[in-house]
PDB file of C-alpha atoms and ligand atoms in Angstrom:
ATOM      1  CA  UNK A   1      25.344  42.701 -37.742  1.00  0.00           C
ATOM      2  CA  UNK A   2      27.821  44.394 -40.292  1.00  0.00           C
ATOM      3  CA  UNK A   3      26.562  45.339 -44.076  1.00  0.00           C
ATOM      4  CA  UNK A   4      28.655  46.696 -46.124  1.00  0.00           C
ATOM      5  CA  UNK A   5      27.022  47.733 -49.386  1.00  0.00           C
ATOM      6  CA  UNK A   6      29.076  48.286 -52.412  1.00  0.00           C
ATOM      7  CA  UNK A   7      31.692  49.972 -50.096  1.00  0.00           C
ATOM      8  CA  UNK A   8      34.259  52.068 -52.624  1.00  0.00           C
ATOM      9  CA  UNK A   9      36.967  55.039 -51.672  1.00  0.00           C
ATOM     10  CA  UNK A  10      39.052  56.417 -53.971  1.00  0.00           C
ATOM     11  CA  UNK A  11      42.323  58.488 -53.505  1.00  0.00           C
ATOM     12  CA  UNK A  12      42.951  60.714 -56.380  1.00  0.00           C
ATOM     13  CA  UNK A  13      43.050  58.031 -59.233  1.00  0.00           C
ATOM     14  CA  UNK A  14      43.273  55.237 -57.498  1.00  0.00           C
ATOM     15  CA  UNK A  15      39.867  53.024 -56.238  1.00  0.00           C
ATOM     16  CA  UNK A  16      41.083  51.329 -53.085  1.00  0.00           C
ATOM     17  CA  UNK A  17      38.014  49.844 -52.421  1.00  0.00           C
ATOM     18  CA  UNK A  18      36.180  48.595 -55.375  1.00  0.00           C
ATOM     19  CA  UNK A  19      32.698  47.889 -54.557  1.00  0.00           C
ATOM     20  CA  UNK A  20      33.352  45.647 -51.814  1.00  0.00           C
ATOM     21  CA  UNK A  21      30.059  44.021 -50.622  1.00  0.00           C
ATOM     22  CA  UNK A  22      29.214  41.747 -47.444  1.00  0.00           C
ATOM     23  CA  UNK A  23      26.897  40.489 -44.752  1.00  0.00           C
ATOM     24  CA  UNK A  24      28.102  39.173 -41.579  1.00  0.00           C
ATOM     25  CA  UNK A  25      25.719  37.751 -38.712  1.00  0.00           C
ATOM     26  CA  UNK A  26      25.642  38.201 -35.347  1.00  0.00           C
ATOM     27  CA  UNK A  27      28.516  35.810 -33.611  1.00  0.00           C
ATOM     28  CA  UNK A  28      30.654  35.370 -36.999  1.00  0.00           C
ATOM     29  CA  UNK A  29      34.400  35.612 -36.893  1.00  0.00           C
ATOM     30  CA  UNK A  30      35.374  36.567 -40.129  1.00  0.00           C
ATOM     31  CA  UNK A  31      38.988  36.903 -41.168  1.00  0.00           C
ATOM     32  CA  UNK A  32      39.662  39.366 -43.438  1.00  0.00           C
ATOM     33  CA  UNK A  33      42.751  38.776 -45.786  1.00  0.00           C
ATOM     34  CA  UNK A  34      44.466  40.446 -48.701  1.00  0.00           C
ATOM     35  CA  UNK A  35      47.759  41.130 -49.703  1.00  0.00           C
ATOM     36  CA  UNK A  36      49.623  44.827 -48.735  1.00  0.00           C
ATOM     37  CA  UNK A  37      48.160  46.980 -50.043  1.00  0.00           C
ATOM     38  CA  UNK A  38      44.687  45.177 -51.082  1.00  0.00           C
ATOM     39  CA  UNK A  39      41.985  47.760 -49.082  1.00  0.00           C
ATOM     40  CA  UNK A  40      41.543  46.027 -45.475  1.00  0.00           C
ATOM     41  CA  UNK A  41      42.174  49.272 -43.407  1.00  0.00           C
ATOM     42  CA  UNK A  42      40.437  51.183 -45.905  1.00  0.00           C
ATOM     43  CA  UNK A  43      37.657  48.718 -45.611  1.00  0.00           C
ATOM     44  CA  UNK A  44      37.642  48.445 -41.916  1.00  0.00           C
ATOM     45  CA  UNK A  45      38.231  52.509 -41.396  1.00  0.00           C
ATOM     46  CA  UNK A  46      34.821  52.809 -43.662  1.00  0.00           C
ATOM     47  CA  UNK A  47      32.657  50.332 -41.306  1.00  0.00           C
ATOM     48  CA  UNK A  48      33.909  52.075 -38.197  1.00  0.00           C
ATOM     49  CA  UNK A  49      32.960  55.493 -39.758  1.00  0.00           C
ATOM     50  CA  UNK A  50      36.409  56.795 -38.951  1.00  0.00           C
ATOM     51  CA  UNK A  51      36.744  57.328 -42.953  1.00  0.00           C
ATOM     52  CA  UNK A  52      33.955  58.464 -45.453  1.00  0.00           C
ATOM     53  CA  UNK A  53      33.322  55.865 -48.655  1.00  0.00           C
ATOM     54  CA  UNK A  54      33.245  57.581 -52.059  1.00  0.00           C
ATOM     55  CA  UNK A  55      30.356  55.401 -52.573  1.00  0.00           C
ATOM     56  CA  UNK A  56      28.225  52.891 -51.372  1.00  0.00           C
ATOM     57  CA  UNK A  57      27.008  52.483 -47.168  1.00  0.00           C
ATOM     58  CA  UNK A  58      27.479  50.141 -44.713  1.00  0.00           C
ATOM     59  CA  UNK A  59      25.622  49.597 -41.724  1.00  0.00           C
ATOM     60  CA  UNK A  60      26.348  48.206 -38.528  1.00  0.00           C
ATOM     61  CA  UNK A  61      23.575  46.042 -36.067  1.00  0.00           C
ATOM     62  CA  UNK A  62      21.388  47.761 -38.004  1.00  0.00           C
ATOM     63  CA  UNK A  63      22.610  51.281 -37.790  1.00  0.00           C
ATOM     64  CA  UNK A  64      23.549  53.096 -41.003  1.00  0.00           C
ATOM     65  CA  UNK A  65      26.759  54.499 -41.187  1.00  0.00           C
ATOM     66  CA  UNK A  66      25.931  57.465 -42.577  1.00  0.00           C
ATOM     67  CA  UNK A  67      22.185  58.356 -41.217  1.00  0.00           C
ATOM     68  CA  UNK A  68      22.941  56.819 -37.899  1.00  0.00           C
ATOM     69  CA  UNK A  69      26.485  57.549 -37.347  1.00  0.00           C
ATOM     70  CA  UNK A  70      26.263  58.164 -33.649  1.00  0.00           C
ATOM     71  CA  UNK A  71      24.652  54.969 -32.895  1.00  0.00           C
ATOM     72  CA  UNK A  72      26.445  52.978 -35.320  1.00  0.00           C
ATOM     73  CA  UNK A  73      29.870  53.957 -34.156  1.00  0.00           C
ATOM     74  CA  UNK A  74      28.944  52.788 -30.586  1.00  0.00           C
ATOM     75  CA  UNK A  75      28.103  49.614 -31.342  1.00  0.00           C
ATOM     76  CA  UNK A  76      31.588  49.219 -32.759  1.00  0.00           C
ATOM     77  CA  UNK A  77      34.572  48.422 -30.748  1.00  0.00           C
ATOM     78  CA  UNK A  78      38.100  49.100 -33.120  1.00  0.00           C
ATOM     79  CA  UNK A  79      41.476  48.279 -33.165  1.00  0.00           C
ATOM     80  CA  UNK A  80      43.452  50.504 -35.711  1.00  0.00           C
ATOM     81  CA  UNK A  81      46.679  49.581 -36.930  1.00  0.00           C
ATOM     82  CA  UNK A  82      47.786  51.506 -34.690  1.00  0.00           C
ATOM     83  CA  UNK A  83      45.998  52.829 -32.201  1.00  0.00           C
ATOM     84  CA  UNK A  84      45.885  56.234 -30.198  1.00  0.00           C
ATOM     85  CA  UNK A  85      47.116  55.326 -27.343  1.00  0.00           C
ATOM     86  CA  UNK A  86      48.053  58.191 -24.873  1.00  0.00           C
ATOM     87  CA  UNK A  87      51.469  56.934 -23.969  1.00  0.00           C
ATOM     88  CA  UNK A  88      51.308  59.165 -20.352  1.00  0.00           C
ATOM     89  CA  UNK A  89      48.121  57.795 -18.610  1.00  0.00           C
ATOM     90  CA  UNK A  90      48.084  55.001 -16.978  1.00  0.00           C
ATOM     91  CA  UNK A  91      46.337  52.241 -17.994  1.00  0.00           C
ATOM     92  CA  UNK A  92      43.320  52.397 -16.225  1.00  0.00           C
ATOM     93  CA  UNK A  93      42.513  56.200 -16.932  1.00  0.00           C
ATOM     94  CA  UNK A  94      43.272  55.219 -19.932  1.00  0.00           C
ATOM     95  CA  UNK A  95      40.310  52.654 -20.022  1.00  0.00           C
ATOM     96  CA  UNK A  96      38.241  54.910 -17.926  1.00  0.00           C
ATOM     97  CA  UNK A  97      38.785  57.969 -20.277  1.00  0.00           C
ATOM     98  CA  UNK A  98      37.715  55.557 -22.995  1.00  0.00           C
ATOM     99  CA  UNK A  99      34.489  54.402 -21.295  1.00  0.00           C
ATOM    100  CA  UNK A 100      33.394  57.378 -21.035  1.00  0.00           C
ATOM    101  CA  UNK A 101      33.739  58.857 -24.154  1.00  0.00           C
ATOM    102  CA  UNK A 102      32.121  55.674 -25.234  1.00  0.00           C
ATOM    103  CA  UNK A 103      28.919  56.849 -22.989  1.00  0.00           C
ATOM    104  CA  UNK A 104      29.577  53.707 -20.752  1.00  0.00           C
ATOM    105  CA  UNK A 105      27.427  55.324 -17.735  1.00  0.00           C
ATOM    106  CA  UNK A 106      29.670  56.481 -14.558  1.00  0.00           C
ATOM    107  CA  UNK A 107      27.845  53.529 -12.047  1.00  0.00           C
ATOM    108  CA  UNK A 108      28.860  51.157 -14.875  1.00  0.00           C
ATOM    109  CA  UNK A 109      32.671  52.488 -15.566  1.00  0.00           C
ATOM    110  CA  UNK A 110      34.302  50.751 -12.820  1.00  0.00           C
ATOM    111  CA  UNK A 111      33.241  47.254 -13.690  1.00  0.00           C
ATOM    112  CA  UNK A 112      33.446  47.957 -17.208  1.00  0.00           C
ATOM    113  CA  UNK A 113      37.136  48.778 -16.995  1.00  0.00           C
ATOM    114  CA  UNK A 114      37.782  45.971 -14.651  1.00  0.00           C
ATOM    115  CA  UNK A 115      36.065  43.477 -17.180  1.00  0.00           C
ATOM    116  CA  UNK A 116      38.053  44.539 -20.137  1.00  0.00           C
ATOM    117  CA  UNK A 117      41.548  44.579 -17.709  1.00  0.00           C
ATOM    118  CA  UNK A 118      40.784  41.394 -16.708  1.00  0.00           C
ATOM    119  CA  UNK A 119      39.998  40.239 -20.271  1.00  0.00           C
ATOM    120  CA  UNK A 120      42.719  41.101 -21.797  1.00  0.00           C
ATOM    121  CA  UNK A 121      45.462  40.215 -19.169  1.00  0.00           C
ATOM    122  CA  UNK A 122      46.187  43.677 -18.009  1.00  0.00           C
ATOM    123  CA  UNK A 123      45.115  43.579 -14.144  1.00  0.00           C
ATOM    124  CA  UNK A 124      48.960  43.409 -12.904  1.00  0.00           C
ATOM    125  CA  UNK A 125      49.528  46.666 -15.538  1.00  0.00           C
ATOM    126  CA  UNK A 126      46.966  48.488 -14.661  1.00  0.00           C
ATOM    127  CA  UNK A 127      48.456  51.791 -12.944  1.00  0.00           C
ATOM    128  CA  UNK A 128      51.526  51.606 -15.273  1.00  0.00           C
ATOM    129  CA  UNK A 129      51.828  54.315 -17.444  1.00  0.00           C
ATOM    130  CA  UNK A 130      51.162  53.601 -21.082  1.00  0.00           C
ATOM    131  CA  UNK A 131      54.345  54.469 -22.873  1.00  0.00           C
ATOM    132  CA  UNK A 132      56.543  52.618 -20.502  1.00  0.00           C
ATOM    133  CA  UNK A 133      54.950  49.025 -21.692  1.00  0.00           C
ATOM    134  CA  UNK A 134      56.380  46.579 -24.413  1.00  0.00           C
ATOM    135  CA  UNK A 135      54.651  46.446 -27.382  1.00  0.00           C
ATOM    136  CA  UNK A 136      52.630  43.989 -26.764  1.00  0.00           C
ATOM    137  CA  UNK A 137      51.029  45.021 -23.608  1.00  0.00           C
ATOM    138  CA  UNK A 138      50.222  48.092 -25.677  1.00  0.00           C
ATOM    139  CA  UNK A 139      48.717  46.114 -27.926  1.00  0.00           C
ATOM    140  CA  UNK A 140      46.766  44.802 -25.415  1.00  0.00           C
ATOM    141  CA  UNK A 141      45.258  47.888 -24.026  1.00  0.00           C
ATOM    142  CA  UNK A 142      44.554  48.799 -27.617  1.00  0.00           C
ATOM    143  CA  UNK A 143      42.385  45.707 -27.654  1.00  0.00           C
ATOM    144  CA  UNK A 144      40.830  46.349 -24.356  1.00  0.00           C
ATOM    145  CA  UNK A 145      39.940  49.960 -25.262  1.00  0.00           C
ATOM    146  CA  UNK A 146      38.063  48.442 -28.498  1.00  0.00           C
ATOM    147  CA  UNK A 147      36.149  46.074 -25.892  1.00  0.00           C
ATOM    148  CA  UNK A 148      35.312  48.215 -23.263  1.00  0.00           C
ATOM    149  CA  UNK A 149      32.092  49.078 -23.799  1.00  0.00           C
ATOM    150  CA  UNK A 150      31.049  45.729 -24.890  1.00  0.00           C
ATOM    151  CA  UNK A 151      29.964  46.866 -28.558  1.00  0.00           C
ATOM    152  CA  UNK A 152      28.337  44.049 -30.351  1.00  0.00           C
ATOM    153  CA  UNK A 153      30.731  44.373 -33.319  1.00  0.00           C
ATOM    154  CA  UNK A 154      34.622  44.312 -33.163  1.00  0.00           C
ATOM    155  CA  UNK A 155      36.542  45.366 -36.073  1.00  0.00           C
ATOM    156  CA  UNK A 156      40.388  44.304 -35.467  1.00  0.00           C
ATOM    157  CA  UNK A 157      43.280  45.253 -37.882  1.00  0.00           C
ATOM    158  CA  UNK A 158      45.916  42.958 -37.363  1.00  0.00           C
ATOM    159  CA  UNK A 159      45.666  42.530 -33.854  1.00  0.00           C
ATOM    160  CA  UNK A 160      48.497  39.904 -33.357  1.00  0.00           C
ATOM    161  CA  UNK A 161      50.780  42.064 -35.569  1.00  0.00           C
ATOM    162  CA  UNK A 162      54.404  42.078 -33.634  1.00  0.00           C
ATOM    163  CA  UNK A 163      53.630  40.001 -31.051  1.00  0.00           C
ATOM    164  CA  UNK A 164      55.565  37.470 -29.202  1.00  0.00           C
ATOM    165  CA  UNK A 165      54.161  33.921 -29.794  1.00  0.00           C
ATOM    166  CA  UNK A 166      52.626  33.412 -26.376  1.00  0.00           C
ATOM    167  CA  UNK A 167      51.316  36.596 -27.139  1.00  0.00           C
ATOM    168  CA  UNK A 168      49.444  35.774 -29.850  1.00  0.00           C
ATOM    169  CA  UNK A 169      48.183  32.865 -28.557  1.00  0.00           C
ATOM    170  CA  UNK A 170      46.491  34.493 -25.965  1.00  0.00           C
ATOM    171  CA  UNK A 171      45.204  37.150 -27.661  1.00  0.00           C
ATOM    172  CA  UNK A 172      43.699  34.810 -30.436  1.00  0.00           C
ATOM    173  CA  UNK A 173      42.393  32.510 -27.183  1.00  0.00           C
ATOM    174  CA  UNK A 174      40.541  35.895 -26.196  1.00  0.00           C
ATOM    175  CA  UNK A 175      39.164  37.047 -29.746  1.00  0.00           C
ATOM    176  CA  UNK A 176      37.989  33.104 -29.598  1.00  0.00           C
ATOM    177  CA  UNK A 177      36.578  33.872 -26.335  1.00  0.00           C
ATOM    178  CA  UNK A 178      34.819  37.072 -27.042  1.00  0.00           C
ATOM    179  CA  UNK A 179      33.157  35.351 -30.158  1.00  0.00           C
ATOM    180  CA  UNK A 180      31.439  31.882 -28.025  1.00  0.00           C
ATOM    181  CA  UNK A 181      31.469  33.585 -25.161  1.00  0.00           C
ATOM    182  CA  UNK A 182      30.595  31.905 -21.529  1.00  0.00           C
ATOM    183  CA  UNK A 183      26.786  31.351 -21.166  1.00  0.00           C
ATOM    184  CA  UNK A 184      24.875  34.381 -20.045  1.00  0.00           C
ATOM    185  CA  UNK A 185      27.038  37.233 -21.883  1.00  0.00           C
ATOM    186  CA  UNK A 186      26.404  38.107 -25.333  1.00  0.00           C
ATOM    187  CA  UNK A 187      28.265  36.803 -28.599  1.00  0.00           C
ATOM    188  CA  UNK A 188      30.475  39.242 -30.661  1.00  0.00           C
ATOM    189  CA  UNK A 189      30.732  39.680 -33.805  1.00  0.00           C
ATOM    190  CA  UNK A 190      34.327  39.919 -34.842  1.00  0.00           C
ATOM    191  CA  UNK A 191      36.050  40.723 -38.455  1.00  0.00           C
ATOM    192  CA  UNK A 192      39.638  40.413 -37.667  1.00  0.00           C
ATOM    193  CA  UNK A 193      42.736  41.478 -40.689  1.00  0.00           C
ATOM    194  CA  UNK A 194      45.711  39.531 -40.507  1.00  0.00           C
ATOM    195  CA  UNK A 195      48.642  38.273 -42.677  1.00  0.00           C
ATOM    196  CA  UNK A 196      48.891  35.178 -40.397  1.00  0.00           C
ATOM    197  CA  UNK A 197      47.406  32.393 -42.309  1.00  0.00           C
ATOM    198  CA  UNK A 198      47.510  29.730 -39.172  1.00  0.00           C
ATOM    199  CA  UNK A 199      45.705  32.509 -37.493  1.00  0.00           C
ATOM    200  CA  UNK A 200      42.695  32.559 -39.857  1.00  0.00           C
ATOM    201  CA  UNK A 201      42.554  29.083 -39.212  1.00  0.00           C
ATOM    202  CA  UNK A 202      42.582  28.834 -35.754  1.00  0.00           C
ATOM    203  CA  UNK A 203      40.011  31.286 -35.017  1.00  0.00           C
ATOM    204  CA  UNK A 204      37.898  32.044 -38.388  1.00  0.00           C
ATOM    205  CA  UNK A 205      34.568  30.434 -39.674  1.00  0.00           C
ATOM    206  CA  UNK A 206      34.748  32.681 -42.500  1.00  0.00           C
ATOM    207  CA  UNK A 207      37.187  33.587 -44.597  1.00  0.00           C
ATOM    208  CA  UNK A 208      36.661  37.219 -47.172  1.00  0.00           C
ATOM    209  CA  UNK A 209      39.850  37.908 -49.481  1.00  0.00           C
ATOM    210  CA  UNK A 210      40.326  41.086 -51.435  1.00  0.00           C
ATOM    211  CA  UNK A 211      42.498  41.672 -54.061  1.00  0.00           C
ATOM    212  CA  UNK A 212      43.257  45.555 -55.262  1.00  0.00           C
ATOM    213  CA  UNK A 213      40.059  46.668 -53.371  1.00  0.00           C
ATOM    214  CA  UNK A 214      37.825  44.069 -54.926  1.00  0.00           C
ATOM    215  CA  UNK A 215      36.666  40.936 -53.432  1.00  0.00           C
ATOM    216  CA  UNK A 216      37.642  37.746 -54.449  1.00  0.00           C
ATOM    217  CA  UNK A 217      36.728  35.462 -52.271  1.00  0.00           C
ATOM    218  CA  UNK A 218      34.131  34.764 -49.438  1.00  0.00           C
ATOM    219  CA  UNK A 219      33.165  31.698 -48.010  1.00  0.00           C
ATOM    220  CA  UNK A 220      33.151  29.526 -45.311  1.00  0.00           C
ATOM    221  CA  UNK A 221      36.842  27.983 -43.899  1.00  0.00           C
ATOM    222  CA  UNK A 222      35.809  24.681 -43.850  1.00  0.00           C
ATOM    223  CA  UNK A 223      34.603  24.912 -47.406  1.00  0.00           C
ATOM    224  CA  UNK A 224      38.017  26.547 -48.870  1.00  0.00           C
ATOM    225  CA  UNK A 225      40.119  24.078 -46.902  1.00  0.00           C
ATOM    226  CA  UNK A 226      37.766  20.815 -47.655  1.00  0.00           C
ATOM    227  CA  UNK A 227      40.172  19.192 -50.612  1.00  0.00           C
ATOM    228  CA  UNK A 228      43.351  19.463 -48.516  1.00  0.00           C
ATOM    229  CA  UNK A 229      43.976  23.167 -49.708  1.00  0.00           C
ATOM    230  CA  UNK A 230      45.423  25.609 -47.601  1.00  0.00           C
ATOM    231  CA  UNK A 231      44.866  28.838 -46.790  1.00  0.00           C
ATOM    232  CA  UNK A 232      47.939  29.798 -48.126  1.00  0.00           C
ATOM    233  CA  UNK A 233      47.859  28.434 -51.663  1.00  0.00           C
ATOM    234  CA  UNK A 234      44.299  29.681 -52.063  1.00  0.00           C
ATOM    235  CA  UNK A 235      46.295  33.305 -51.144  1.00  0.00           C
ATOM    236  CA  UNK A 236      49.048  32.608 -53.584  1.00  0.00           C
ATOM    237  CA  UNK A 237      46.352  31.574 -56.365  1.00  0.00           C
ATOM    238  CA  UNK A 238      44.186  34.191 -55.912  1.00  0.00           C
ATOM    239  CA  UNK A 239      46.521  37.170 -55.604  1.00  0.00           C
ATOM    240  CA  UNK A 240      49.644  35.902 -57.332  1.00  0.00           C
ATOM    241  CA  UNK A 241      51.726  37.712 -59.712  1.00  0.00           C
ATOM    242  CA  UNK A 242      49.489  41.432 -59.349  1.00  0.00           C
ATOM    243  CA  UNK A 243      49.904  42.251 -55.573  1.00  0.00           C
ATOM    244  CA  UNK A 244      52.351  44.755 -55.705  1.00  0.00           C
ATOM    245  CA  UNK A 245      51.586  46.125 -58.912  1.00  0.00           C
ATOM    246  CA  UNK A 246      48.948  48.775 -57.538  1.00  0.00           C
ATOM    247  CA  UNK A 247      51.167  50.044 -55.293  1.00  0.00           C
ATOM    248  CA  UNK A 248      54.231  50.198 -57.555  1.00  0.00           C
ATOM    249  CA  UNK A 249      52.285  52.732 -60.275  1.00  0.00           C
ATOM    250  CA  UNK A 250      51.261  54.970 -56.868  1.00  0.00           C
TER     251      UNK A 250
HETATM  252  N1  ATP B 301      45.300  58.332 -47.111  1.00  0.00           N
HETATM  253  C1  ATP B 301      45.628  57.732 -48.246  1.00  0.00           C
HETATM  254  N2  ATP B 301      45.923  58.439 -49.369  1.00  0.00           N
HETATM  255  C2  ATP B 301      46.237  57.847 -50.529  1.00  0.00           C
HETATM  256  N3  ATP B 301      46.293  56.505 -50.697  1.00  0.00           N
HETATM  257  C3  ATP B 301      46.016  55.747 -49.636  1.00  0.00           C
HETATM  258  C4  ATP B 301      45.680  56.304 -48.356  1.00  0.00           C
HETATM  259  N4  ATP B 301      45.439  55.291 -47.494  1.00  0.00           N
HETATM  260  C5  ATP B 301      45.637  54.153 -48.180  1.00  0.00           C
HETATM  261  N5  ATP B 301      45.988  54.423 -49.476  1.00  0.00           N
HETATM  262  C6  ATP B 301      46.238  53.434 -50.527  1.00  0.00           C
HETATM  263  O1  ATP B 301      45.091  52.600 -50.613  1.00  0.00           O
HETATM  264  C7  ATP B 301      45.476  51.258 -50.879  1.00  0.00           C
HETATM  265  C8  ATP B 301      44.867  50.351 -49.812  1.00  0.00           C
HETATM  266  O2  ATP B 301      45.531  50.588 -48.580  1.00  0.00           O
HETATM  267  P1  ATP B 301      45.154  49.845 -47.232  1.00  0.00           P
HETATM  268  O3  ATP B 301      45.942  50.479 -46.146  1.00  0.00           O
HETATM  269  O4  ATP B 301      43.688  49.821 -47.090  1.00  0.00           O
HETATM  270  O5  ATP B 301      45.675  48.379 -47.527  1.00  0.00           O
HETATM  271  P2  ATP B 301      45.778  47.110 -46.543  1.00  0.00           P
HETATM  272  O6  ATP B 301      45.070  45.994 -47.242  1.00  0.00           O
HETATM  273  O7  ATP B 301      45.352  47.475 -45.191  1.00  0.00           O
HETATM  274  O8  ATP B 301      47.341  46.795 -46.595  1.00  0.00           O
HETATM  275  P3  ATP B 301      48.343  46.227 -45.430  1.00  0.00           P
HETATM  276  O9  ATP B 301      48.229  44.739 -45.494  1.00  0.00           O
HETATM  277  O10 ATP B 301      49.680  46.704 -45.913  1.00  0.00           O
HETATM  278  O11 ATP B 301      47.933  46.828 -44.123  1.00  0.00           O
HETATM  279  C9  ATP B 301      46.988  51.248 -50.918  1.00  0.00           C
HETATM  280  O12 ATP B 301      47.415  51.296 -52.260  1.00  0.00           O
HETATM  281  C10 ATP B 301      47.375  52.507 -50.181  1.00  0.00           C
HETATM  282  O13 ATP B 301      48.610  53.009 -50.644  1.00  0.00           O
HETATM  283 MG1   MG B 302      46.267  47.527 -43.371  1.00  0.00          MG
END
């Protein structure tokens, strides 16, 4: 579902994505980790298409990013770091507005931006205006934008970031959701960045860390966790001592 092959970008001198290779199937939930700094929105910009690589391709559900670009990008839902919200519509033209650019046909709008209210908790918000929510109901409209048109593939940078705790539970309940979903509607394939080790935990099967744009480890959780490890001293070990040290020669 998402190939990335040998994904690199430089900026001036720097390589913030080193050859970063990967092959998820169709239903995986992948957590992507790294310290600040390490490539993940680079990464993630790259699959969605939103940012060229300097070299190397990725393709997603079988759609190359660069000969296919079209087709590729709308099989991808996204949630940037921060995404382009338009802080004066209201939520549902919002959604709508979304849809459509996202050639969701008109017959099909309607239900498709009831679907993705409903999904992600926003059916009692849905004629506020944008700008006027809390963060984390903007959050959540940024999440039911990337789902709106029901792309096979969702690429989600740091989707619980500033969140209340509830708040994150329910959103990671819903990425959970979206991934094993109820029978009759079709399993997503999610890579998800995050800082929030429990998080990886709770929702992940996989587990890809990069380190200054390379990556150092990919495998499955259950194998990185099996000796009583955790996450987080796997993270310590594999990145200790050099995270910062990329960004403090920039
Ligand atoms: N537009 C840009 N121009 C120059 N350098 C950039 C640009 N965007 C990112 N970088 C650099 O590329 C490197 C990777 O950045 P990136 O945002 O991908 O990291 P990240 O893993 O998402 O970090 P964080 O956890 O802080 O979100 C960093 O050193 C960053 O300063
Ligand atoms: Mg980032």
């Amino acid at each position: 579902m998402i190939e990335a092959r040998q994904l690199s970008k430089r900026y001036g001198d720097m390589l913030a994505v080193d050859g970063v290779d990967f092959s998820l199937e169709r239903g995986e939930v992948v957590g992507f980790l790294g310290p600040n700094g390490a490539g993940k929105t680079t990464t993630m910009r790259m699959l969605t298409g939103f940012l060229p690589p300097s070299e190397g391709t990725a393709s997603i559900a079988g759609f190359d990013i660069f000969n296919d670009p079209i087709e590729a990008r709308r099989c991808v839902g996204y949630l940037p770091e921060s995404p382009p919200l338009y802080p004066e519509m209201s939520v549902k033209s919002y959604l709508s507005y979304v849809a459509k650019i996202k050639d969701v046909s008109r017959g099909e709008r309607r239900q498709a931006v009831e679907r993705s209210l409903e999904r992600c908790g926003l059916v009692d918000v849905r004629n506020r205006v944008i700008g006027t929510l809390s963060k984390g109901y903007r959050q959540r409209v940024g999440l039911a934008q990337a789902i709106v048109h029901e792309p096979p593939v969702l690429i989600l940078d740091e989707p619980t970031a500033g969140l209340d705790p509830l708040q994150i539970q329910e959103i990671r309940e819903l990425i959970a959701e979206l991934a094993a979903p109820a029978k009759g509607e079709t399993q997503q394939t999610v890579i998800l960045s995050t800082h929030i080790l429990a998080e990886v935990e709770a929702i992940c099967r996989r587990v890809i860390l990069i380190h200054q744009g390379c990556k150092v480890v990919d495998a499955p959780l259950s194998e990185l966790t099996a000796e009583g490890q955790s996450l987080e001293e796997l993270f310590v070990r594999e990145t200790m001592g050099r995270s910062s040290a990329r960004e403090e020669r920039a």
